[in-house]
Tab-separated table of C-alpha atoms in Angstrom:
chain	number	residue	atom	x	y	z
A	6	MET	CA	126.820	47.196	66.189
A	7	ALA	CA	124.303	47.408	69.038
A	8	ALA	CA	122.388	44.368	70.083
A	9	SER	CA	118.639	44.054	69.785
A	10	THR	CA	116.866	45.075	73.048
A	11	GLN	CA	113.429	43.845	71.840
A	12	PRO	CA	112.295	40.333	72.438
A	13	ILE	CA	111.512	38.234	69.378
A	14	PHE	CA	108.529	35.857	69.148
A	15	PRO	CA	107.664	33.213	66.643
A	16	ASN	CA	105.173	34.494	63.954
A	17	VAL	CA	103.756	31.022	63.146
A	18	PRO	CA	103.724	27.863	65.248
A	19	LEU	CA	105.832	25.030	63.837
A	20	PHE	CA	104.888	21.315	64.056
A	21	GLY	CA	106.788	18.690	62.107
A	22	SER	CA	106.242	14.868	62.278
A	23	CYS	CA	107.459	11.885	60.473
A	24	ALA	CA	107.771	8.070	60.846
A	25	VAL	CA	111.268	6.698	60.810
A	26	THR	CA	111.189	3.256	59.211
A	27	ALA	CA	114.706	2.653	57.840
A	28	ALA	CA	118.131	2.386	59.379
A	29	THR	CA	121.207	4.482	58.801
A	30	THR	CA	124.143	2.818	60.442
A	31	GLY	CA	126.727	5.590	60.048
A	32	ARG	CA	127.393	8.770	61.992
A	33	THR	CA	128.095	10.495	58.662
A	34	VAL	CA	125.914	10.558	55.585
A	35	THR	CA	126.080	11.720	51.991
A	36	GLY	CA	123.617	14.547	51.538
A	37	VAL	CA	120.583	13.282	53.290
A	38	THR	CA	120.722	9.584	52.022
A	39	GLY	CA	118.715	7.314	54.350
A	40	LEU	CA	117.355	10.063	56.571
A	41	THR	CA	113.779	11.143	57.098
A	42	GLN	CA	112.818	14.769	57.117
A	43	ILE	CA	111.120	16.146	60.221
A	44	ALA	CA	110.995	19.911	59.469
A	45	LEU	CA	112.050	22.420	56.990
A	46	SER	CA	112.144	26.166	57.578
A	47	GLY	CA	111.053	26.653	53.966
A	48	THR	CA	110.847	30.019	52.484
A	49	ASN	CA	110.260	31.832	55.663
A	50	SER	CA	112.762	34.689	55.738
A	51	ASN	CA	113.796	34.504	59.470
A	52	GLY	CA	114.271	30.814	60.017
A	53	MET	CA	112.776	28.600	62.766
A	54	ARG	CA	113.129	27.860	66.426
A	55	ILE	CA	112.929	24.331	67.793
A	56	ASP	CA	111.596	23.923	71.345
A	57	ARG	CA	111.168	20.143	71.634
A	58	ILE	CA	111.619	16.937	69.807
A	59	ARG	CA	109.626	13.953	70.910
A	60	ILE	CA	110.243	10.387	69.809
A	61	VAL	CA	107.764	7.568	70.357
A	62	GLN	CA	108.082	3.876	69.516
A	63	ASN	CA	105.366	2.939	67.088
A	64	GLY	CA	105.886	-0.844	66.773
A	65	ALA	CA	102.972	-3.332	67.228
A	66	ILE	CA	101.898	-4.550	70.602
A	67	ALA	CA	103.969	-7.526	71.880
A	68	SER	CA	106.709	-6.859	69.363
A	69	ALA	CA	110.114	-6.578	71.073
A	70	PRO	CA	112.114	-3.618	69.722
A	71	SER	CA	115.872	-3.637	69.272
A	72	ALA	CA	118.277	-1.727	71.453
A	73	ASN	CA	118.982	1.301	69.216
A	74	VAL	CA	120.390	4.768	68.761
A	75	PHE	CA	118.117	7.577	67.433
A	76	ARG	CA	119.817	10.411	65.632
A	77	VAL	CA	118.914	13.989	64.753
A	78	TRP	CA	120.569	15.741	61.834
A	79	ILE	CA	120.767	19.295	60.563
A	80	TYR	CA	120.826	19.837	56.766
A	81	ALA	CA	121.829	23.258	55.268
A	82	GLY	CA	120.197	22.563	51.932
A	83	THR	CA	123.509	21.654	50.278
A	84	GLY	CA	126.400	19.357	51.128
A	85	ASN	CA	125.997	16.652	53.744
A	86	ALA	CA	123.665	16.523	56.840
A	87	ILE	CA	125.470	17.085	60.153
A	88	LEU	CA	124.844	14.955	63.179
A	89	MET	CA	123.355	17.256	65.845
A	90	ASP	CA	122.090	14.918	68.619
A	91	GLU	CA	121.721	11.258	69.353
A	92	TYR	CA	119.939	9.204	72.056
A	93	ALA	CA	120.779	5.698	73.083
A	94	ILE	CA	117.739	3.467	73.341
A	95	VAL	CA	119.306	0.717	75.575
A	96	ALA	CA	116.495	-1.457	76.821
A	97	PRO	CA	113.213	-0.368	75.227
A	98	ASN	CA	109.925	-1.717	76.614
A	99	THR	CA	108.036	-4.350	74.659
A	100	PRO	CA	104.688	-2.648	74.481
A	101	SER	CA	101.574	-4.531	75.754
A	102	ALA	CA	98.096	-3.743	77.065
A	103	THR	CA	99.751	-2.612	80.343
A	104	VAL	CA	103.181	-1.493	79.259
A	105	ALA	CA	103.824	1.722	77.259
A	106	GLY	CA	106.471	1.774	74.518
A	107	TYR	CA	109.577	3.803	74.529
A	108	ALA	CA	109.080	7.683	74.488
A	109	LEU	CA	111.550	10.491	75.014
A	110	ASP	CA	111.231	14.286	75.054
A	111	THR	CA	114.206	16.542	74.417
A	112	ASN	CA	113.828	20.178	75.110
A	113	TYR	CA	116.008	22.786	73.433
A	114	THR	CA	116.384	26.434	74.657
A	115	THR	CA	118.756	27.848	71.937
A	116	LEU	CA	118.033	25.833	68.788
A	117	VAL	CA	117.395	28.291	65.972
A	118	LEU	CA	117.963	27.382	62.290
A	119	PRO	CA	118.357	29.824	59.396
A	120	THR	CA	116.067	29.891	56.434
A	121	GLY	CA	116.514	26.847	54.157
A	122	TYR	CA	117.814	24.588	56.884
A	123	SER	CA	116.006	21.447	57.862
A	124	LEU	CA	116.003	18.663	60.492
A	125	TYR	CA	116.196	15.014	59.693
A	126	ALA	CA	115.999	11.831	61.844
A	127	SER	CA	117.300	8.222	61.681
A	128	VAL	CA	117.685	5.061	63.693
A	129	HIS	CA	120.663	2.824	63.693
A	130	THR	CA	118.861	-0.441	63.702
A	131	TYR	CA	115.707	-1.329	61.785
A	132	ALA	CA	115.018	-5.113	61.941
A	133	GLY	CA	111.364	-4.678	61.165
A	134	ALA	CA	108.245	-2.736	62.154
A	135	GLN	CA	109.054	-3.212	65.901
A	136	ASP	CA	111.952	-0.807	65.355
A	137	GLY	CA	109.809	2.107	63.978
A	138	TYR	CA	109.482	5.486	65.686
A	139	ASN	CA	107.213	8.530	65.285
A	140	VAL	CA	108.981	11.852	65.605
A	141	GLU	CA	107.302	15.076	66.555
A	142	LEU	CA	108.988	18.490	66.552
A	143	PHE	CA	107.509	21.671	68.204
A	144	GLY	CA	108.660	25.184	67.718
A	145	GLY	CA	107.937	28.269	65.633
A	146	LEU	CA	108.745	30.107	62.455
A	147	TYR	CA	110.088	33.769	62.889
């Protein structure tokens, strides 16, 4: 079988977002229990491409966040979600009028998911609102 010689471009921009406000302490899960959905490729017949995931601490000013691990999961629509990526948040800033909270961008060059797949997020520790994170996903639907 010959390989495609034509470049492929996304048909529709993809933006997904969510607020992660609960902990999942394991590195395995049953189904998607305790996870928060970021994006779903839906009924699009050709899947989705993920270019970047951004996490931003959303806790209140002057609330010290916990050291944490942020996790990204792939879910195929059945079975259990699979751990795809994780980020250690070792010493997050305590946000103030002059100090920004924790933020991290992760760029992907080859993350393409088939139709029906979705991405989920979780944090390991959630001791209160100071440990919440907003997640934004940028990419495209084919």
